Coordinates of C-alpha atoms in Angstrom, one line a residue:
Chain A
M1 CA 20.1 -13.8 -33.0
T2 CA 16.8 -11.9 -33.1
K3 CA 15.9 -8.2 -32.7
L4 CA 14.4 -7.8 -29.5
S5 CA 12.1 -4.5 -29.2
Y6 CA 11.8 -2.9 -25.4
A7 CA 8.1 -3.6 -25.4
K8 CA 8.6 -6.9 -26.4
G9 CA 10.6 -7.4 -23.6
L10 CA 8.4 -6.5 -21.0
N11 CA 5.5 -8.6 -22.8
R12 CA 7.5 -11.5 -23.3
A13 CA 8.6 -11.2 -19.2
L14 CA 5.1 -11.2 -18.3
A15 CA 4.2 -14.0 -20.9
D16 CA 6.3 -16.1 -19.5
E17 CA 5.7 -15.3 -15.8
L18 CA 2.0 -15.9 -16.1
A19 CA 3.0 -18.9 -17.6
R20 CA 5.2 -20.2 -15.1
D21 CA 3.2 -19.0 -11.9
P22 CA -0.6 -19.2 -11.7
A23 CA -0.6 -16.7 -8.9
V24 CA 0.5 -14.1 -11.9
C25 CA -2.8 -12.0 -13.1
V26 CA -2.3 -8.3 -14.4
F27 CA -4.5 -5.3 -13.8
G28 CA -5.2 -2.3 -15.7
E29 CA -7.2 0.0 -18.5
D30 CA -7.5 -1.5 -21.8
V31 CA -4.7 -4.3 -21.4
G32 CA -6.8 -6.7 -22.7
A33 CA -6.3 -4.5 -25.9
G34 CA -2.8 -4.0 -25.4
L35 CA -3.0 -0.3 -25.9
A36 CA -0.1 0.7 -23.7
G37 CA 2.3 -2.1 -25.5
L38 CA 2.7 -4.2 -22.3
T39 CA 0.1 -6.6 -22.9
P40 CA -0.9 -7.4 -26.5
G41 CA -2.0 -11.4 -26.9
L42 CA -2.2 -11.7 -23.2
Q43 CA -5.7 -11.7 -22.2
A44 CA -6.4 -14.0 -25.7
R45 CA -3.7 -16.6 -24.0
F46 CA -4.2 -16.3 -20.2
G47 CA -8.0 -15.2 -20.2
A48 CA -9.7 -12.3 -18.9
D49 CA -10.0 -13.7 -15.6
R50 CA -5.8 -13.5 -15.2
V51 CA -5.6 -10.2 -17.5
V52 CA -8.2 -8.1 -16.3
D53 CA -9.5 -5.1 -18.0
T54 CA -10.4 -2.7 -14.9
P55 CA -12.6 0.8 -14.9
L56 CA -11.2 3.8 -14.6
S57 CA -10.6 3.4 -11.2
E58 CA -7.1 3.9 -10.8
Q59 CA -7.2 4.2 -6.6
A60 CA -9.6 1.1 -6.4
F61 CA -8.0 -1.3 -8.5
T62 CA -4.2 -0.6 -7.2
S63 CA -5.8 -1.4 -3.7
L64 CA -7.2 -4.2 -4.9
A65 CA -4.5 -5.5 -6.6
L66 CA -2.8 -5.6 -3.2
G67 CA -5.7 -7.1 -1.6
A68 CA -5.3 -9.9 -4.1
A69 CA -1.3 -10.2 -2.9
L70 CA -2.3 -10.6 0.8
A71 CA -4.6 -13.2 -0.2
G72 CA -1.6 -15.1 -2.2
M73 CA -2.0 -13.9 -6.0
R74 CA 1.1 -12.3 -7.5
P75 CA -0.3 -9.3 -9.2
V76 CA 0.8 -6.8 -11.7
V77 CA -0.6 -3.7 -12.2
E78 CA -0.3 -1.4 -15.4
F79 CA -0.5 2.4 -15.5
Q80 CA -0.9 4.2 -19.0
I81 CA 0.1 7.7 -18.1
P82 CA 3.1 8.1 -15.4
S83 CA 0.9 10.9 -13.6
L84 CA -1.4 8.6 -12.7
L85 CA 1.2 7.3 -9.9
F86 CA 0.5 10.3 -7.9
L87 CA -3.0 9.8 -8.0
V88 CA -2.5 6.0 -6.7
F89 CA 0.5 7.5 -4.2
E90 CA -1.3 6.6 -1.0
Q91 CA -2.3 3.0 -2.3
I92 CA 1.7 2.2 -3.2
A93 CA 3.5 4.8 -0.6
N94 CA 0.8 4.4 2.2
Q95 CA -0.5 1.1 1.7
A96 CA 1.6 -1.8 -0.1
H97 CA 4.8 -0.3 1.4
K98 CA 3.9 0.3 4.9
I99 CA 2.0 -3.3 5.6
S100 CA 5.1 -5.4 6.1
L101 CA 6.6 -3.2 8.5
M102 CA 3.2 -2.2 10.4
T103 CA 2.6 -5.6 10.6
G104 CA 5.5 -7.0 12.4
G105 CA 6.4 -9.0 9.2
Q106 CA 3.2 -10.7 9.3
I107 CA 2.5 -10.5 5.8
T108 CA 4.2 -8.8 2.7
A109 CA 3.2 -7.5 -0.6
P110 CA 4.1 -8.7 -3.7
V111 CA 2.9 -6.3 -6.5
T112 CA 4.4 -4.8 -9.2
Y113 CA 3.4 -1.4 -11.1
V114 CA 4.5 -0.7 -14.4
V115 CA 4.2 2.3 -16.1
P116 CA 5.2 1.4 -19.5
G117 CA 5.9 5.2 -21.2
S118 CA 7.5 7.2 -18.2
G119 CA 8.7 10.8 -19.0
S120 CA 8.5 12.8 -22.3
R121 CA 6.6 11.2 -24.8
D122 CA 6.8 14.7 -27.0
G123 CA 3.4 16.7 -27.1
W124 CA 1.5 15.3 -24.0
A125 CA 2.0 18.2 -21.9
G126 CA 1.9 18.8 -18.4
Q127 CA -0.4 15.7 -16.8
H128 CA 1.2 12.9 -19.4
S129 CA 4.8 13.6 -19.3
D130 CA 6.8 13.1 -15.3
H131 CA 8.9 10.8 -14.2
P132 CA 8.9 10.1 -11.0
Y133 CA 11.1 7.2 -9.8
S134 CA 12.8 9.8 -7.7
L135 CA 9.6 9.7 -5.3
F136 CA 9.6 6.0 -5.2
A137 CA 12.6 5.5 -4.3
H138 CA 12.5 8.5 -1.3
V139 CA 9.8 6.5 0.3
G140 CA 11.5 3.1 -0.2
V141 CA 9.8 1.3 -2.4
K142 CA 11.5 -0.6 -4.8
T143 CA 12.5 1.4 -7.9
L144 CA 13.7 -0.1 -11.6
L145 CA 14.1 1.8 -14.5
P146 CA 15.8 -0.3 -16.7
A147 CA 17.3 0.8 -20.0
T148 CA 17.3 -1.8 -22.3
P149 CA 15.0 -4.6 -23.9
A150 CA 17.1 -7.7 -22.5
D151 CA 17.2 -5.8 -18.9
A152 CA 13.2 -4.8 -19.3
Y153 CA 12.5 -8.4 -19.5
G154 CA 15.1 -9.2 -16.8
L155 CA 14.1 -7.0 -14.0
L156 CA 10.1 -6.9 -14.7
V157 CA 10.5 -11.2 -14.3
S158 CA 12.8 -10.2 -10.5
A159 CA 10.0 -7.6 -9.9
I160 CA 7.1 -10.4 -10.3
R161 CA 8.6 -12.6 -8.2
D162 CA 10.4 -10.2 -5.4
P163 CA 8.0 -10.3 -2.2
D164 CA 7.7 -7.0 -2.0
P165 CA 6.2 -4.1 -3.8
V166 CA 8.1 -2.6 -6.9
V167 CA 7.4 -0.4 -9.3
L168 CA 9.4 -0.6 -13.2
F169 CA 9.3 2.8 -14.9
A170 CA 9.5 1.9 -19.0
P171 CA 10.7 5.1 -20.0
A172 CA 9.0 6.4 -23.0
G173 CA 12.5 7.5 -24.9
A174 CA 13.6 3.9 -24.5
L175 CA 10.2 2.3 -26.0
A176 CA 11.4 2.3 -28.9
V177 CA 14.6 0.6 -28.8
R178 CA 15.6 -3.1 -30.2
E179 CA 18.8 -4.6 -29.6
D180 CA 20.1 -8.1 -31.1
V181 CA 19.4 -10.6 -28.7
T182 CA 22.5 -13.7 -28.6
T183 CA 21.3 -15.2 -25.4
E184 CA 19.0 -16.4 -23.4
L185 CA 16.9 -14.0 -21.9
V186 CA 17.7 -14.4 -18.1
P187 CA 16.3 -12.6 -14.6
V188 CA 18.2 -9.5 -13.7
P189 CA 18.3 -8.9 -9.9
I190 CA 17.5 -5.9 -8.4
G191 CA 19.8 -3.7 -7.2
S192 CA 22.7 -4.7 -9.9
A193 CA 24.3 -1.8 -12.0
R194 CA 25.9 -2.2 -15.7
I195 CA 28.0 -0.6 -17.0
H196 CA 27.7 -0.2 -20.9
R197 CA 30.8 1.3 -21.9
P198 CA 34.2 1.3 -19.7
G199 CA 36.0 4.4 -19.6
E200 CA 39.0 5.8 -17.6
D201 CA 38.0 9.6 -17.2
V202 CA 34.8 10.0 -15.9
T203 CA 31.9 8.2 -14.9
V204 CA 28.6 9.3 -16.1
V205 CA 25.6 7.4 -14.1
A206 CA 22.4 7.7 -16.7
A207 CA 19.4 5.8 -16.2
G208 CA 16.8 4.6 -18.1
A209 CA 16.9 6.3 -21.8
L210 CA 19.4 8.9 -20.6
V211 CA 22.1 6.2 -21.2
Y212 CA 21.7 6.2 -24.6
D213 CA 22.3 10.3 -24.4
A214 CA 25.5 9.0 -22.6
L215 CA 26.7 6.4 -25.0
A216 CA 25.8 9.0 -27.7
V217 CA 28.3 11.8 -25.9
A218 CA 30.9 9.0 -24.7
E219 CA 31.0 8.3 -28.6
E220 CA 31.4 11.7 -29.5
L221 CA 34.2 12.8 -26.9
A222 CA 36.1 9.0 -27.6
G223 CA 39.8 10.3 -28.2
Q224 CA 39.3 13.3 -26.0
I225 CA 38.2 12.1 -23.0
S226 CA 37.3 8.3 -22.0
V227 CA 33.3 8.1 -20.6
E228 CA 32.5 5.6 -18.6
V229 CA 28.9 5.1 -18.2
F230 CA 27.4 3.3 -15.4
D231 CA 23.6 2.3 -15.7
P232 CA 22.2 2.0 -11.9
R233 CA 19.6 0.0 -13.7
T234 CA 17.6 0.5 -10.2
V235 CA 16.8 3.6 -8.7
Y236 CA 16.7 1.9 -5.3
P237 CA 18.1 -0.2 -4.1
F238 CA 21.4 1.4 -5.4
D239 CA 24.3 -0.3 -6.3
W240 CA 26.7 2.0 -4.6
A241 CA 29.7 -0.8 -4.3
A242 CA 29.6 -0.6 -8.1
L243 CA 29.4 2.8 -8.3
S244 CA 31.8 3.3 -5.9
A245 CA 34.3 1.2 -7.8
S246 CA 33.6 3.0 -10.7
V247 CA 34.7 6.0 -9.8
A248 CA 37.6 4.7 -7.8
R249 CA 39.2 4.0 -11.2
T250 CA 38.0 7.5 -13.1
G251 CA 38.0 10.3 -10.3
R252 CA 35.2 12.4 -11.7
L253 CA 31.4 12.1 -11.7
V254 CA 29.1 13.3 -13.6
V255 CA 24.8 12.2 -13.4
A256 CA 22.3 12.6 -15.4
D257 CA 18.9 12.0 -14.0
D258 CA 15.4 13.0 -15.3
S259 CA 14.0 14.2 -12.3
N260 CA 13.3 17.7 -11.1
R261 CA 16.7 19.1 -9.5
M262 CA 15.5 19.2 -5.7
C263 CA 15.5 16.1 -3.7
G264 CA 16.3 14.6 -7.3
F265 CA 17.5 11.2 -7.4
G266 CA 21.1 13.1 -8.7
A267 CA 21.1 14.6 -5.8
E268 CA 21.1 11.8 -3.9
V269 CA 23.6 9.8 -5.9
I270 CA 26.5 12.9 -5.9
T271 CA 25.8 12.8 -2.4
G272 CA 26.0 9.0 -1.6
V273 CA 29.7 9.2 -3.5
V274 CA 31.0 12.2 -1.3
E275 CA 30.0 10.8 2.3
R276 CA 31.3 7.7 1.3
G277 CA 34.8 9.9 1.0
A278 CA 35.3 8.4 -2.9
P279 CA 38.8 10.3 -4.5
L280 CA 37.0 12.7 -6.7
R281 CA 39.3 15.3 -8.2
T282 CA 36.6 18.1 -9.5
A283 CA 33.7 18.8 -8.2
P284 CA 30.6 16.3 -9.3
R285 CA 27.7 17.5 -11.6
R286 CA 24.5 16.6 -12.6
V287 CA 22.1 17.3 -15.4
T288 CA 18.7 17.2 -14.2
R289 CA 14.9 18.8 -14.9
P290 CA 15.1 21.9 -13.4
D291 CA 13.6 22.7 -10.1
G292 CA 9.6 22.1 -9.8
A293 CA 9.8 21.8 -13.7
V294 CA 6.3 21.1 -15.2
L295 CA 6.7 20.3 -18.6
P296 CA 4.8 22.5 -21.2
F297 CA 3.5 21.4 -24.3
A298 CA 5.1 23.0 -27.1
L299 CA 7.5 20.7 -28.1
G300 CA 10.4 23.4 -28.2
L301 CA 9.7 24.1 -24.5
D302 CA 9.3 20.3 -23.6
R303 CA 12.8 19.6 -24.7
A304 CA 14.4 22.8 -22.7
L305 CA 13.2 21.7 -19.6
Q306 CA 14.8 17.8 -20.4
P307 CA 18.3 16.4 -19.6
S308 CA 20.0 17.4 -23.0
R309 CA 23.1 15.6 -24.6
D310 CA 24.4 19.4 -25.0
Q311 CA 23.8 20.1 -21.4
L312 CA 25.5 16.3 -20.3
R313 CA 28.4 17.3 -23.0
D314 CA 29.1 20.7 -21.2
A315 CA 29.0 18.7 -18.0
V316 CA 31.5 15.8 -18.9
R317 CA 34.0 18.6 -20.4
A318 CA 33.4 20.6 -17.1
V319 CA 34.8 17.6 -14.8
M320 CA 37.6 17.1 -16.4
F321 CA 39.2 20.3 -15.4
Chain B
M1 CA -13.7 -16.2 16.7
T2 CA -17.2 -14.9 18.4
E3 CA -19.4 -17.9 19.6
S4 CA -23.1 -17.1 18.4
T5 CA -25.0 -18.0 21.6
P6 CA -26.3 -15.3 23.7
A7 CA -23.3 -16.1 26.2
G8 CA -20.9 -16.2 23.3
L9 CA -22.4 -12.8 22.0
Y10 CA -22.3 -11.2 25.4
R11 CA -19.1 -12.4 26.0
G12 CA -17.2 -11.0 23.2
M13 CA -18.9 -7.5 23.4
R14 CA -17.9 -7.6 27.0
L15 CA -14.1 -8.8 26.0
I16 CA -14.5 -5.5 24.0
R17 CA -15.6 -3.2 26.2
A18 CA -13.2 -4.5 28.8
F19 CA -10.5 -4.2 26.7
E20 CA -10.7 -0.8 25.5
E21 CA -11.6 0.2 29.2
T22 CA -8.4 -0.8 30.1
A23 CA -7.0 0.6 27.5
L24 CA -8.1 4.0 28.4
S25 CA -6.7 3.6 31.7
L26 CA -3.5 2.8 30.1
V27 CA -3.5 5.9 27.9
R28 CA -4.1 7.9 31.6
S29 CA -1.1 6.2 32.8
G30 CA 1.1 7.0 30.2
E31 CA 1.9 3.2 29.2
I32 CA 0.0 3.7 25.7
V33 CA 1.5 6.6 23.9
G34 CA -0.1 8.1 21.1
G35 CA -3.8 7.3 22.7
I36 CA -6.7 5.3 20.7
H37 CA -9.8 5.5 19.1
P38 CA -11.7 4.1 21.7
Y39 CA -14.9 1.3 20.2
I40 CA -16.8 1.3 23.6
G41 CA -20.8 1.6 22.5
Q42 CA -20.0 -0.1 19.3
E43 CA -19.3 -3.7 20.4
A44 CA -22.2 -4.8 18.9
V45 CA -21.5 -4.1 14.9
A46 CA -18.3 -6.0 15.7
V47 CA -19.3 -9.0 17.3
G48 CA -22.6 -9.4 15.3
V49 CA -20.8 -9.5 12.2
C50 CA -18.0 -11.6 13.6
A51 CA -20.2 -14.1 15.0
A52 CA -21.9 -14.7 11.6
L53 CA -18.2 -15.4 10.0
R54 CA -16.2 -18.9 9.3
P55 CA -12.6 -18.6 10.9
D56 CA -11.3 -18.7 7.0
D57 CA -13.6 -15.2 6.6
Q58 CA -11.2 -12.2 6.3
L59 CA -11.5 -8.8 7.2
T60 CA -10.1 -5.3 6.8
S61 CA -10.5 -3.1 10.1
T62 CA -10.2 1.0 10.6
H63 CA -8.2 3.1 13.1
R64 CA -10.9 2.0 15.5
G65 CA -10.4 -1.1 15.2
H66 CA -9.6 -2.6 18.7
G67 CA -13.5 -4.3 18.3
H68 CA -13.0 -6.0 15.2
V69 CA -10.0 -7.9 15.6
L70 CA -10.7 -9.1 19.4
A71 CA -14.1 -10.2 17.3
K72 CA -12.5 -12.3 14.6
G73 CA -10.3 -14.1 17.7
A74 CA -6.9 -12.3 18.5
D75 CA -5.5 -13.1 22.0
P76 CA -6.3 -9.7 24.6
R77 CA -2.8 -10.3 25.6
R78 CA -0.9 -9.7 22.6
M79 CA -3.6 -7.1 21.6
L80 CA -2.6 -5.2 24.4
A81 CA 1.1 -5.4 24.1
E82 CA 1.0 -3.9 20.8
L83 CA -1.1 -0.8 22.5
A84 CA 1.9 -1.1 24.7
G85 CA 4.5 -0.8 22.0
R86 CA 5.9 -4.2 23.0
E87 CA 8.0 -7.0 21.4
S88 CA 5.2 -9.7 22.3
G89 CA 2.5 -7.1 20.4
L90 CA 0.8 -8.5 17.7
N91 CA 2.8 -6.5 15.9
R92 CA 5.6 -6.4 17.4
G93 CA 5.4 -3.2 18.3
R94 CA 5.2 -2.2 15.2
G95 CA 1.6 -1.3 14.3
G96 CA -0.1 0.4 17.6
S97 CA -3.9 0.9 18.4
M98 CA -4.3 1.9 14.6
H99 CA -2.8 -1.0 12.9
A100 CA -2.8 -4.0 15.3
A101 CA -3.8 -7.0 13.4
D102 CA -3.6 -10.6 13.4
L103 CA -2.9 -11.6 9.8
S104 CA -3.6 -15.1 11.0
L105 CA -7.0 -14.6 11.9
G106 CA -7.8 -13.3 8.3
V107 CA -7.4 -9.8 9.2
L108 CA -5.6 -7.9 6.4
G109 CA -4.9 -5.0 8.7
A110 CA -6.1 -2.5 10.3
N111 CA -6.4 0.8 8.2
G112 CA -5.3 4.9 9.4
I113 CA -6.5 6.0 6.1
V114 CA -10.9 6.4 6.1
G115 CA -12.0 3.9 3.7
A116 CA -9.0 2.4 2.2
G117 CA -9.8 -0.8 3.4
A118 CA -12.3 -1.6 1.4
P119 CA -10.2 -1.9 -2.3
I120 CA -8.3 -4.2 -0.3
A121 CA -11.1 -6.4 0.9
A122 CA -12.5 -6.5 -2.7
G123 CA -8.9 -7.7 -3.9
A124 CA -8.9 -10.3 -1.2
A125 CA -12.5 -11.5 -2.5
W126 CA -11.4 -10.9 -5.7
A127 CA -8.1 -13.9 -5.0
A128 CA -10.7 -16.3 -3.3
L129 CA -12.8 -16.5 -6.3
R130 CA -10.1 -17.2 -8.5
Q131 CA -8.7 -19.6 -5.9
G132 CA -12.0 -21.5 -6.0
L133 CA -12.5 -20.7 -2.1
D134 CA -16.1 -19.5 -1.0
R135 CA -14.8 -17.5 1.9
V136 CA -16.3 -14.2 2.4
V137 CA -14.2 -10.8 3.2
V138 CA -16.0 -7.9 5.5
T139 CA -14.9 -4.2 5.4
F140 CA -15.8 -2.4 8.0
F141 CA -15.7 1.7 8.0
G142 CA -17.2 4.2 9.3
D143 CA -20.1 7.2 8.2
G144 CA -17.2 9.4 7.5
A145 CA -15.7 6.9 4.6
L146 CA -19.0 7.4 2.8
N147 CA -17.5 10.4 1.0
Q148 CA -14.4 8.7 0.2
G149 CA -13.9 8.1 -3.8
V150 CA -12.2 5.0 -3.0
L151 CA -14.9 3.5 -1.4
L152 CA -17.2 4.1 -3.8
E153 CA -14.8 2.8 -6.7
A154 CA -14.4 -0.3 -4.5
M155 CA -18.2 -0.8 -4.4
N156 CA -18.2 -0.2 -8.4
L157 CA -15.7 -2.9 -8.7
A158 CA -17.4 -5.3 -6.0
A159 CA -20.5 -5.1 -7.6
L160 CA -19.2 -5.5 -11.6
W161 CA -17.3 -8.3 -10.9
R162 CA -20.0 -10.1 -8.0
L163 CA -17.3 -10.3 -5.4
P164 CA -17.9 -12.0 -1.9
V165 CA -17.8 -8.5 0.0
L166 CA -19.6 -7.5 2.8
F167 CA -19.6 -4.1 3.2
V168 CA -20.4 -3.0 6.8
C169 CA -20.8 0.7 7.3
E170 CA -20.9 1.6 11.0
N171 CA -22.6 5.0 11.3
N172 CA -22.0 6.1 14.5
G173 CA -23.3 10.0 13.8
Y174 CA -19.6 11.6 13.3
A175 CA -16.7 12.2 11.0
T176 CA -14.9 12.9 13.5
T177 CA -16.4 15.8 15.0
L178 CA -18.5 16.1 11.5
S179 CA -22.5 15.1 11.9
V180 CA -23.4 13.0 9.4
Q181 CA -25.9 15.8 8.6
A182 CA -23.3 18.1 7.7
G183 CA -21.3 15.6 6.0
V184 CA -23.4 13.0 4.1
A185 CA -25.4 14.2 0.9
G186 CA -27.8 11.4 0.4
S187 CA -27.3 8.2 2.2
A188 CA -25.5 5.1 2.8
L189 CA -28.2 2.8 2.0
A190 CA -28.8 5.3 -1.5
R191 CA -25.0 4.9 -2.1
A192 CA -25.0 1.0 -1.8
A193 CA -28.4 1.5 -4.4
A194 CA -26.6 3.2 -6.9
F195 CA -24.5 0.2 -7.2
G196 CA -27.3 -2.4 -7.5
I197 CA -25.9 -3.6 -3.8
P198 CA -28.5 -4.6 -2.0
A199 CA -28.3 -3.1 1.2
E200 CA -29.9 -2.5 4.3
A201 CA -30.3 -0.2 7.6
V202 CA -29.6 -2.4 11.0
D203 CA -29.7 -1.2 14.5
G204 CA -26.0 -1.4 15.6
M205 CA -26.9 -1.3 19.5
D206 CA -28.7 -4.9 19.1
V207 CA -26.1 -7.7 18.6
E208 CA -28.3 -10.1 17.6
A209 CA -30.0 -7.6 14.6
V210 CA -26.7 -7.1 13.7
R211 CA -25.7 -10.9 13.7
L212 CA -28.9 -12.0 11.4
A213 CA -28.7 -9.6 9.1
T214 CA -24.6 -10.3 8.4
E215 CA -25.7 -14.1 7.7
R216 CA -28.4 -13.0 5.1
A217 CA -25.7 -11.2 3.8
V218 CA -22.6 -13.6 4.2
E219 CA -25.2 -16.4 2.8
R220 CA -25.5 -14.4 -0.5
A221 CA -22.1 -13.6 -0.9
R222 CA -21.3 -17.5 -0.8
S223 CA -23.9 -18.7 -3.3
G224 CA -21.6 -16.0 -5.3
A225 CA -24.6 -13.7 -5.7
G226 CA -21.9 -10.8 -4.8
P227 CA -21.7 -8.2 -2.4
S228 CA -23.7 -6.9 0.6
F229 CA -24.1 -3.1 2.4
L230 CA -25.1 -3.3 5.8
E231 CA -25.2 0.2 7.8
C232 CA -25.3 -0.6 11.6
R233 CA -26.6 2.6 13.2
T234 CA -24.5 2.8 16.4
Y235 CA -22.6 5.6 18.6
R236 CA -19.2 5.7 20.3
F237 CA -19.9 6.6 24.1
E238 CA -16.2 7.9 24.4
G239 CA -14.8 10.8 21.9
H240 CA -13.4 10.2 18.8
H241 CA -9.9 10.0 20.1
T242 CA -8.6 10.4 23.5
M243 CA -6.8 13.5 22.8
E244 CA -10.6 14.5 23.1
R245 CA -10.2 14.3 27.2
R246 CA -7.6 17.1 27.3
V247 CA -9.1 19.5 24.7
R248 CA -12.9 20.1 24.9
L249 CA -15.1 20.0 22.1
N250 CA -18.7 20.8 22.1
Y251 CA -20.3 19.1 18.8
R252 CA -22.4 16.2 21.0
S253 CA -24.7 17.4 23.5
A254 CA -24.4 15.7 27.1
E255 CA -28.6 14.7 26.4
E256 CA -27.6 12.7 23.3
I257 CA -24.8 10.8 24.7
D258 CA -27.2 10.1 27.1
S259 CA -30.3 9.1 24.8
W260 CA -27.3 6.9 23.7
R261 CA -26.0 5.0 26.7
R262 CA -29.3 4.4 27.5
R263 CA -29.5 1.9 24.1
D264 CA -25.8 0.3 25.5
P265 CA -25.5 -3.0 23.3
L266 CA -24.2 -4.7 26.9
E267 CA -27.6 -4.0 28.9
R268 CA -29.6 -5.2 25.7
C269 CA -28.0 -8.5 25.7
D270 CA -29.2 -11.1 27.7
P271 CA -26.4 -14.0 28.2
G272 CA -28.8 -16.2 29.8
A273 CA -29.5 -16.8 33.7
G274 CA -26.8 -16.3 35.4
Q275 CA -24.5 -15.6 32.8
R276 CA -23.7 -12.3 33.2
A277 CA -21.6 -12.2 36.2
V278 CA -19.8 -15.5 35.6
I279 CA -18.8 -13.9 32.0
D280 CA -17.8 -10.5 34.1
R281 CA -15.9 -11.8 36.7
E282 CA -14.0 -14.0 33.3
V283 CA -13.3 -11.5 31.4
G284 CA -12.0 -9.2 34.2
E285 CA -9.7 -11.7 35.1
L286 CA -8.4 -12.4 31.8
M287 CA -7.8 -8.4 31.4
A288 CA -5.9 -8.1 34.7
E289 CA -3.7 -10.9 33.0
A290 CA -3.3 -9.1 29.7
V291 CA -2.1 -5.8 31.7
E292 CA 0.3 -7.9 33.0
F293 CA 1.5 -10.0 30.1
A294 CA 1.4 -6.6 28.3
L295 CA 3.6 -4.4 30.4
N296 CA 5.9 -7.3 31.1
G297 CA 7.0 -7.5 27.7
A298 CA 9.8 -6.3 26.4
H299 CA 10.8 -3.5 24.1
P300 CA 11.8 -3.7 21.1
D301 CA 15.6 -3.1 20.1
P302 CA 15.7 0.3 18.7
A303 CA 18.6 -1.3 16.5
G304 CA 15.7 -3.2 15.0
A305 CA 13.2 -0.3 14.1
L306 CA 13.6 -1.0 10.3
D307 CA 13.0 -4.8 10.7
H308 CA 10.3 -6.4 8.3
L309 CA 10.4 -3.2 6.0
Y310 CA 11.4 -5.2 3.1
A311 CA 10.9 -9.3 3.1
D312 CA 13.9 -9.8 1.5
G313 CA 16.1 -8.9 4.3
L314 CA 17.3 -5.5 2.3
L315 CA 18.5 -3.3 5.0
P316 CA 18.4 0.4 4.0
R317 CA 21.3 2.8 4.5
A318 CA 20.9 4.6 8.4
G319 CA 20.5 7.9 8.4
V320 CA 24.1 8.8 9.2
P321 CA 26.4 6.8 7.3
T322 CA 29.4 5.3 9.6

């Protein structure tokens, strides 16, 4: 049995894929030095022409990766800062994502975009603390949000092997997580959810670092309320079949979502369940960032806008009645 | 592929001219919806550049891309069918005028965002180096793209990594209605010089001049010496887009348009004795056949409107749940 950290899980996935497939390559800022924790040791092992340090030209190197993919490579692009995805939204949503449909399926764009540290990192303020997975799910880019080190490994492997563009958000709040790994690390299929803790009274959908908050709340309420912790792992495509089955058992739903409330992922999860006619016994709830939130710097202000365990506990209690 | 003989160059330009004239008439008749960005006047650039390329060389095209794609060898029948939105089109009716492309000919998409093709071309060139191929990638863009940051970023990367990219600026004097004088500080050539990229200005109304300049740049790229930059000074005889026919715009004088029309690249190209009439007739027949092919093609089935969105067959949920 070994301890695997989340960052090491991503690093091993990347190393395994670089070793397995000569078409895999990595672009990003400071990837040689491994600054963001995703790539330590990879440039020394695979060379600077496969693990490529780029200048600070996010828009160009994001589309450069697309061009390389169209020419047969399988690039992985790393972004140190989640808010950089706003800068390259054109290159991902408007270029890579659309080329397959717009060419009538003549070509596909197997590019993986990784953000090792998405969401608040305590004290990084307004332009470094976004968690924009809802945005990518909205435009239809495959969007992954693994919570555990083994899922981080397995989903990154699947993303790299996937024929389409995929964005993988590694939540800042999960990067320090370590877990005992008893079995061999394996690919995790895109679009398959995971139940971390079975329960009978309430289904709590929590993704990314919020899984740990949901588990803590479930433990705290054990004996009073039996909480099922449902981790979609993939934001888009979403595992509706698994969620329907869970809600059919529990009849109650709470969603924890580190997005802004308006048009966020949580809204879609609730709507998707309701539309399917799930037999909900009480009105569902969601815990999110407020509408249009911009995270302020001071720690107390930053925390005030993020979904908290207190809010989640209150929401779980509320749906019981 | 465009042949580099005088007859081949003339034929390539005549094909584009005839294609665009046909497309304009189909826009007027309503067979092509959404309009087109006509390439008429700029034919010498696409033909001169592509005549200097090998079949395995690649290019990225633009919103005004019909000329590039045809000069790279696309079938005008399937190209026209694409403009008419038919399943038999190059993109199965999913791309239309602005995105019509034949990937099998090395056309890495025709882009609706100005300047967006440049980093894609740089990436394909980077891959070619990695794969040990000596292919060259051309990126076409207009003078409007000279003010797009991503083009300048791509030029930096191409120069830094000595990528086999040819930056072809089709300076037709206007970014939609904004003149180069009103929109570009400095110059195209000075932008290239800032990155240490060899650049030259070419008469973009002279197909042979464009071909020869491209040959030099391609040779340089193939030898591993890195990117080059061509500024082809040209002009579009028609408006920016066919909608200009409906909204009367007054940003170019009749005298200016006439002066450029007198430099028509087709008139200035000599295909050889007796060749002009033969080629014109042959191209005319081909376009008649293309119209027939395009308009007889089936319209795509609306049930497949999201086909090809994902390569793994993922089926998105419908807008209205069933």
